[in-house]
Amino acid sequence: MNILKTKFLLFRRKPAAYIVTTIIICIFTYLMGQGQVTKEPIALFSTLNNEQQSVIMKELKKLSQYDFTLYEEDEAIKQVKDGKVDVAISLKDDGYKLIVAPDFMNAPMLGNELNAIYSQVLLKHAIIQSSPDEQKEQITSKIEKIQDEPSFNIGYKNLGNENGIKFDQKLRSLFGFTLFMVIYTIASGVNHIVMERRDRIWERITVSAIPKWKAYLANLTYSFMLGYVQITLVLTIFYFGVGIDFYGGYWKSLIVVIPYVLCIVSLSIFIAAIANTPGKFNAFMTVLAVPLAMLGGAYWPLEIVTSKIMLALSKISPIKYGLDLLNGVTINSSSTTDLLLPFSILMFMTIIFMGIGINVLEKKEQI
C-alpha cells in the first residue's frame, strides 16, 4: 500500500506527460472522426412550384448522408460532367430523374430513398386534394401532426445481410485511437519497474520486510490505474462533452475495457522482462504498438481487409479483441455469449504474458 501511495505521490508531482497524452488522444480522435465523415454532394434542379419544392427539400434534408444544393438545369448537369458531383436529380411533378456519373454506385439506394419521399409527398397531396375545401386546412394540419408524432415506429431488419458491417466512423476513431495511445501510457507506468531494477531499488525491497509480490502488485496496480483512468476520461469527455452516440453502451464500455487494460499491462511486463534498460523498453514498446494498432483495426476496419494473411495476423493483436468488446456493447449490441470469446482471449493473453514476464524477471534477478 505504501509503495502504491508513493507512486501516486510521484505522479502528482509530474502529471504533465499524462495530461498532454490525454489531450492528444482527444484532439486526434475528434479530428479523425470529423474529418472522415463527409456528405455526398448532390446537385438538384427543379420544375416544381415553390410550395412543392419546399416540401420535397424538407424531406431531402432528413437524408443526413447527402448534401443537396439547388442549381439551374444546365449548371447541375455541368457539375456532373465536370466531376464536381457524382449525381444530379431533376425534381418533377410526377417523379424524378437521376443523372449519374459512370462510377456512382449508390444510385439504387438513392433511388429507393427518393421513391419513399415521393410516395409520401404524393400520398399526402392526393389525400388533401380529395378532401372538401372547407376541411383541407384541418386535414393538412392533422397529417403534419401525425408525421411529427407517429403513433408507432417501424423497425427494419435486413435478413439477407445479418453479418453486414455496422459502421460508425466517430465511434471507431474514438475506440481505435484510444486503445492505441493508452499502450504508451501503460508502458510508462511499467517502465518504473525497469528503472527501479536498473537503479537496484528492487534489491533493497528484497531485503526489506515488504514481500516481493506486494511490490509487483503495487506497480501493476499503478500501471493499470494509469491506463484505465485515461480511457475512462477520454470516453467520458466524448460521451458527455462531444455527444458521441454510444448506442446505450457507455457504462458497459467502461467495464469491458478492463480485460484489455490488463492485457496491455501484462504485455508491458513481458517486454520489460526482455529489455534490460529503460531505453530498450521504450524502443520495443514504440515499435510494437504501431503494428498492433494496424493489425488490430485501430486505423481501419478489419471488415474491409481482404488479405487472409493480414486477417490471420490480426488475431495476435490485443487491440482487435478490445475493439470487439467495445463495438459489441455499443454499435453491434452483441449478446454476452458473443463477448465471451474476445474476453477469454484477452484474459488468456494476460495470464501468459504475466506468467512468462515475471518468471523471466525473477530469473534475471537470481543471475
Coordinates of C-alpha atoms in Angstrom, one line a residue:
M1 CA 0.0 0.0 0.0
N2 CA 2.9 2.4 0.8
I3 CA 4.5 1.6 -2.5
L4 CA 1.3 2.4 -4.4
K5 CA 0.9 5.6 -2.4
T6 CA 4.4 6.6 -3.2
K7 CA 3.8 6.0 -6.9
F8 CA 0.8 8.3 -7.0
L9 CA 2.6 11.0 -5.0
L10 CA 5.4 11.0 -7.6
F11 CA 2.8 11.1 -10.3
R12 CA 1.1 14.1 -8.7
R13 CA 4.4 16.0 -8.9
K14 CA 4.8 15.4 -12.6
P15 CA 1.4 14.8 -14.2
A16 CA 2.2 16.9 -17.4
A17 CA 3.0 13.9 -19.7
Y18 CA -0.2 12.1 -18.7
I19 CA -2.3 15.2 -19.2
V20 CA -0.7 16.0 -22.6
T21 CA -1.2 12.4 -23.8
T22 CA -4.9 12.6 -22.8
I23 CA -5.4 15.9 -24.6
I24 CA -3.6 14.5 -27.7
I25 CA -5.9 11.5 -27.7
C26 CA -9.0 13.8 -27.6
I27 CA -7.7 16.1 -30.3
F28 CA -6.7 13.4 -32.8
T29 CA -9.8 11.3 -32.1
Y30 CA -12.0 14.4 -32.7
L31 CA -10.2 15.3 -35.9
M32 CA -10.2 11.7 -37.3
G33 CA -13.9 11.3 -36.5
Q34 CA -14.9 14.6 -38.0
G35 CA -12.6 14.6 -40.9
Q36 CA -13.6 11.3 -42.4
V37 CA -17.3 11.7 -42.1
T38 CA -18.3 13.5 -45.3
K39 CA -21.6 14.0 -47.0
E40 CA -22.1 13.0 -50.6
P41 CA -22.7 16.3 -52.6
I42 CA -25.8 16.1 -54.9
A43 CA -26.9 18.7 -57.4
L44 CA -30.7 19.4 -57.8
F45 CA -32.7 21.2 -60.4
S46 CA -36.5 21.5 -60.3
T47 CA -39.6 22.3 -62.3
L48 CA -41.8 22.2 -59.2
N49 CA -43.6 25.3 -57.9
N50 CA -42.2 26.9 -54.7
E51 CA -44.6 25.1 -52.4
Q52 CA -43.9 21.6 -53.8
Q53 CA -40.2 22.3 -53.9
S54 CA -40.2 23.4 -50.3
V55 CA -41.9 20.2 -49.2
I56 CA -39.5 17.9 -51.2
M57 CA -36.5 19.8 -49.9
K58 CA -37.7 19.5 -46.3
E59 CA -37.8 15.7 -46.7
L60 CA -34.5 15.5 -48.6
K61 CA -32.7 17.3 -45.7
K62 CA -33.6 14.4 -43.5
L63 CA -31.1 12.3 -45.5
S64 CA -28.1 13.3 -43.4
Q65 CA -25.6 11.4 -45.6
Y66 CA -26.2 13.7 -48.6
D67 CA -25.6 17.4 -49.2
F68 CA -28.3 18.7 -51.6
T69 CA -27.7 22.0 -53.5
L70 CA -30.2 23.6 -55.9
Y71 CA -28.9 24.8 -59.3
E72 CA -30.3 25.7 -62.7
E73 CA -30.6 22.7 -65.0
D74 CA -27.6 23.5 -67.2
E75 CA -25.4 24.2 -64.2
A76 CA -26.5 21.0 -62.4
I77 CA -25.7 18.8 -65.4
K78 CA -22.3 20.6 -65.8
Q79 CA -21.5 19.8 -62.2
V80 CA -21.8 16.1 -63.1
K81 CA -19.8 16.4 -66.4
D82 CA -17.0 18.3 -64.6
G83 CA -16.8 15.6 -61.9
K84 CA -17.7 18.0 -59.1
V85 CA -20.6 15.8 -58.1
D86 CA -21.5 12.2 -58.9
V87 CA -25.2 12.7 -59.3
A88 CA -27.8 15.3 -60.2
I89 CA -31.5 15.0 -59.6
S90 CA -34.3 16.5 -61.7
L91 CA -37.4 17.1 -59.5
K92 CA -40.7 16.9 -61.4
D93 CA -44.4 16.9 -60.5
D94 CA -44.8 13.2 -61.3
G95 CA -41.4 11.9 -60.2
Y96 CA -37.7 12.5 -60.5
K97 CA -34.8 11.7 -62.9
L98 CA -31.3 10.8 -61.9
I99 CA -28.3 11.9 -63.9
V100 CA -25.3 9.9 -62.6
A101 CA -21.6 9.6 -63.2
P102 CA -20.4 6.2 -64.5
D103 CA -18.6 5.4 -61.3
F104 CA -21.5 6.3 -58.9
M105 CA -22.5 3.0 -57.3
N106 CA -25.2 4.2 -54.9
A107 CA -27.9 5.1 -57.5
P108 CA -30.2 2.2 -56.4
M109 CA -30.1 3.2 -52.8
L110 CA -30.6 6.8 -53.5
G111 CA -33.5 5.9 -55.9
N112 CA -35.2 3.9 -53.1
E113 CA -35.0 6.9 -50.7
L114 CA -36.4 9.2 -53.4
N115 CA -39.2 6.8 -54.1
A116 CA -40.1 6.8 -50.5
I117 CA -40.1 10.6 -50.3
Y118 CA -42.2 11.0 -53.5
S119 CA -44.6 8.3 -52.4
Q120 CA -45.2 10.1 -49.1
V121 CA -45.5 13.5 -50.6
L122 CA -47.8 12.4 -53.4
L123 CA -50.0 10.4 -51.0
K124 CA -50.3 13.5 -48.7
H125 CA -51.1 15.7 -51.8
A126 CA -53.8 13.2 -53.0
I127 CA -55.5 13.0 -49.6
I128 CA -55.6 16.8 -49.3
Q129 CA -56.9 17.3 -52.9
S130 CA -59.6 14.7 -52.5
S131 CA -60.9 16.3 -49.3
P132 CA -63.7 19.0 -49.2
D133 CA -62.3 22.5 -49.5
E134 CA -63.5 23.5 -46.0
Q135 CA -61.6 20.6 -44.5
K136 CA -58.3 20.8 -46.4
E137 CA -56.6 23.0 -43.8
Q138 CA -57.7 20.8 -40.9
I139 CA -56.6 17.6 -42.7
T140 CA -53.3 19.2 -43.6
S141 CA -52.5 20.1 -40.0
K142 CA -53.5 16.5 -38.9
I143 CA -51.2 14.9 -41.4
E144 CA -48.3 17.1 -40.3
K145 CA -49.0 16.3 -36.7
I146 CA -49.1 12.5 -37.4
Q147 CA -45.7 12.8 -39.3
D148 CA -44.1 14.7 -36.4
E149 CA -45.6 12.4 -33.7
P150 CA -46.1 8.9 -35.2
S151 CA -48.2 6.5 -33.1
F152 CA -45.6 3.8 -33.6
N153 CA -42.2 3.3 -35.1
I154 CA -41.4 0.6 -37.6
G155 CA -38.0 -1.2 -37.4
Y156 CA -36.4 -2.8 -40.4
K157 CA -34.0 -5.8 -40.4
N158 CA -32.1 -7.0 -43.4
L159 CA -32.5 -10.7 -43.3
G160 CA -30.2 -11.2 -46.2
N161 CA -27.3 -9.4 -44.6
E162 CA -27.3 -10.4 -40.9
N163 CA -23.5 -10.3 -40.9
G164 CA -23.3 -6.9 -42.6
I165 CA -20.9 -4.2 -41.4
K166 CA -22.3 -1.7 -38.9
F167 CA -20.1 1.3 -39.2
D168 CA -19.8 4.5 -37.1
Q169 CA -16.7 6.5 -38.1
K170 CA -16.7 8.7 -35.0
L171 CA -17.0 5.7 -32.6
R172 CA -14.4 3.7 -34.5
S173 CA -11.9 6.5 -34.4
L174 CA -12.6 7.1 -30.7
F175 CA -12.1 3.4 -29.7
G176 CA -9.3 2.7 -32.1
F177 CA -7.1 5.7 -31.3
T178 CA -7.8 5.5 -27.5
L179 CA -6.8 1.8 -27.3
F180 CA -3.7 2.5 -29.4
M181 CA -2.4 5.5 -27.4
V182 CA -3.1 4.0 -24.0
I183 CA -0.4 1.5 -24.7
Y184 CA 2.2 4.2 -24.3
T185 CA 0.6 5.4 -21.0
I186 CA 0.6 1.9 -19.5
A187 CA 4.1 1.3 -20.7
S188 CA 5.3 4.5 -18.9
G189 CA 4.0 3.0 -15.7
V190 CA 5.6 -0.4 -16.2
N191 CA 8.9 1.4 -17.2
H192 CA 9.2 2.3 -13.5
I193 CA 9.9 -1.4 -12.8
V194 CA 12.8 -1.4 -15.3
M195 CA 14.2 1.8 -13.9
E196 CA 14.0 0.6 -10.3
R197 CA 15.7 -2.7 -11.2
R198 CA 18.5 -0.7 -13.0
D199 CA 18.9 1.5 -10.0
R200 CA 18.9 -1.6 -7.7
I201 CA 15.9 -0.3 -5.8
W202 CA 14.4 -3.8 -6.0
E203 CA 17.4 -5.3 -4.2
R204 CA 16.6 -3.1 -1.2
I205 CA 13.0 -4.2 -1.4
T206 CA 14.1 -7.9 -1.4
V207 CA 16.0 -7.5 1.9
S208 CA 13.2 -5.4 3.5
A209 CA 10.1 -6.6 5.2
I210 CA 8.0 -5.9 2.2
P211 CA 7.1 -9.2 0.3
K212 CA 8.1 -9.1 -3.3
W213 CA 4.6 -9.9 -4.5
K214 CA 3.3 -6.7 -2.9
A215 CA 5.9 -4.8 -4.8
Y216 CA 4.7 -6.4 -8.1
L217 CA 1.1 -5.8 -7.2
A218 CA 1.7 -2.1 -6.4
N219 CA 3.5 -1.5 -9.6
L220 CA 1.0 -3.4 -11.7
T221 CA -2.0 -1.7 -10.0
Y222 CA -0.4 1.7 -10.6
S223 CA 0.1 0.9 -14.3
F224 CA -3.4 -0.4 -14.6
M225 CA -4.9 2.7 -13.0
L226 CA -3.0 5.0 -15.3
G227 CA -4.4 3.3 -18.4
Y228 CA -7.9 2.7 -17.1
V229 CA -8.4 6.2 -15.8
Q230 CA -7.2 7.7 -19.1
I231 CA -9.6 5.6 -21.1
T232 CA -12.4 6.5 -18.8
L233 CA -11.6 10.2 -19.1
V234 CA -11.5 10.1 -22.9
L235 CA -14.7 8.1 -23.3
T236 CA -16.4 10.4 -20.7
I237 CA -15.3 13.5 -22.5
F238 CA -16.6 12.3 -25.8
Y239 CA -19.9 11.0 -24.4
F240 CA -20.9 13.9 -22.2
G241 CA -18.9 16.7 -23.9
V242 CA -18.9 15.9 -27.6
G243 CA -22.1 13.9 -27.7
I244 CA -20.8 10.8 -29.3
D245 CA -23.6 8.2 -29.6
F246 CA -22.6 5.0 -27.6
Y247 CA -25.9 3.3 -28.6
G248 CA -26.7 2.9 -24.9
G249 CA -23.5 1.1 -24.1
Y250 CA -21.4 3.9 -22.4
W251 CA -21.4 2.3 -18.9
K252 CA -20.8 -1.2 -20.4
S253 CA -17.8 0.1 -22.4
L254 CA -16.2 1.2 -19.1
I255 CA -16.4 -2.4 -17.9
V256 CA -15.4 -4.3 -21.0
V257 CA -12.3 -2.3 -21.5
I258 CA -10.8 -3.7 -18.2
P259 CA -9.5 -7.0 -19.7
Y260 CA -7.8 -5.0 -22.5
V261 CA -6.0 -2.8 -20.0
L262 CA -5.0 -5.9 -18.0
C263 CA -3.6 -7.5 -21.2
I264 CA -1.6 -4.4 -22.1
V265 CA -0.1 -4.3 -18.6
S266 CA 0.9 -7.9 -18.9
L267 CA 2.3 -7.4 -22.4
S268 CA 4.4 -4.5 -21.0
I269 CA 5.7 -6.7 -18.2
F270 CA 6.7 -9.3 -20.8
I271 CA 8.6 -6.6 -22.8
A272 CA 10.2 -5.3 -19.6
A273 CA 11.5 -8.8 -18.9
I274 CA 13.2 -8.9 -22.3
A275 CA 14.5 -5.4 -22.2
N276 CA 17.4 -4.7 -19.8
T277 CA 17.3 -0.9 -19.8
P278 CA 14.5 1.7 -19.9
G279 CA 15.7 2.9 -23.3
K280 CA 15.3 -0.5 -24.8
F281 CA 12.0 -1.0 -23.2
N282 CA 10.7 2.3 -24.6
A283 CA 12.0 1.4 -28.1
F284 CA 10.4 -2.1 -28.0
M285 CA 7.0 -0.7 -26.9
T286 CA 7.1 2.1 -29.6
V287 CA 8.0 -0.4 -32.3
L288 CA 5.4 -2.9 -31.1
A289 CA 2.4 -0.5 -30.6
V290 CA 2.1 0.7 -34.2
P291 CA 1.9 -2.8 -35.9
L292 CA -0.5 -3.9 -33.2
A293 CA -2.7 -1.0 -33.9
M294 CA -2.6 -1.6 -37.7
L295 CA -3.3 -5.3 -37.4
G296 CA -5.9 -4.8 -34.7
G297 CA -8.1 -2.5 -36.7
A298 CA -7.4 0.8 -34.9
Y299 CA -6.6 2.6 -38.2
W300 CA -9.2 1.0 -40.4
P301 CA -12.0 -1.6 -40.0
L302 CA -10.8 -5.2 -40.4
E303 CA -14.1 -5.9 -42.3
I304 CA -12.6 -4.1 -45.4
V305 CA -9.4 -6.1 -45.3
T306 CA -9.3 -8.9 -47.9
S307 CA -5.8 -10.4 -47.3
K308 CA -6.1 -13.7 -45.4
I309 CA -2.6 -13.2 -44.1
M310 CA -3.4 -9.8 -42.6
L311 CA -6.6 -11.2 -41.1
A312 CA -4.7 -14.1 -39.6
L313 CA -2.1 -11.8 -38.1
S314 CA -4.8 -9.6 -36.6
K315 CA -5.6 -12.4 -34.2
I316 CA -2.4 -11.8 -32.3
S317 CA -3.3 -8.1 -31.6
P318 CA -5.0 -7.3 -28.3
I319 CA -6.4 -4.2 -29.9
K320 CA -8.6 -6.4 -32.1
Y321 CA -10.3 -8.0 -29.1
G322 CA -10.5 -4.8 -27.3
L323 CA -12.4 -3.3 -30.2
D324 CA -14.6 -6.4 -30.5
L325 CA -15.7 -5.9 -26.9
L326 CA -16.2 -2.1 -27.2
N327 CA -18.1 -2.4 -30.5
G328 CA -20.0 -5.4 -29.1
V329 CA -21.5 -3.4 -26.2
T330 CA -22.2 -0.3 -28.4
I331 CA -23.0 -0.3 -32.1
N332 CA -23.3 -4.1 -32.5
S333 CA -25.4 -4.7 -29.4
S334 CA -23.8 -8.2 -29.1
S335 CA -25.0 -10.8 -26.6
T336 CA -23.0 -11.8 -23.6
T337 CA -22.2 -15.1 -25.3
D338 CA -20.7 -13.2 -28.3
L339 CA -18.5 -11.2 -25.9
L340 CA -17.1 -14.2 -24.2
L341 CA -14.6 -15.1 -27.0
P342 CA -12.7 -11.8 -27.1
F343 CA -12.9 -11.5 -23.3
S344 CA -11.4 -15.0 -22.9
I345 CA -8.7 -14.4 -25.4
L346 CA -7.6 -11.2 -23.7
M347 CA -7.6 -12.9 -20.3
F348 CA -5.6 -15.8 -21.8
M349 CA -3.0 -13.4 -23.2
T350 CA -2.9 -11.6 -19.8
I351 CA -2.0 -14.8 -17.9
I352 CA 0.6 -16.0 -20.5
F353 CA 2.4 -12.6 -20.8
M354 CA 2.3 -12.0 -17.0
G355 CA 3.5 -15.5 -16.1
I356 CA 6.4 -15.5 -18.6
G357 CA 7.3 -11.9 -17.8
I358 CA 7.5 -12.2 -14.0
N359 CA 9.4 -15.6 -14.3
V360 CA 12.0 -14.1 -16.6
L361 CA 12.4 -11.1 -14.4
E362 CA 12.9 -13.3 -11.3
K363 CA 15.5 -15.5 -13.1
K364 CA 17.4 -12.4 -14.2
E365 CA 17.5 -11.2 -10.6
Q366 CA 18.9 -14.5 -9.4
I367 CA 21.6 -14.4 -12.1

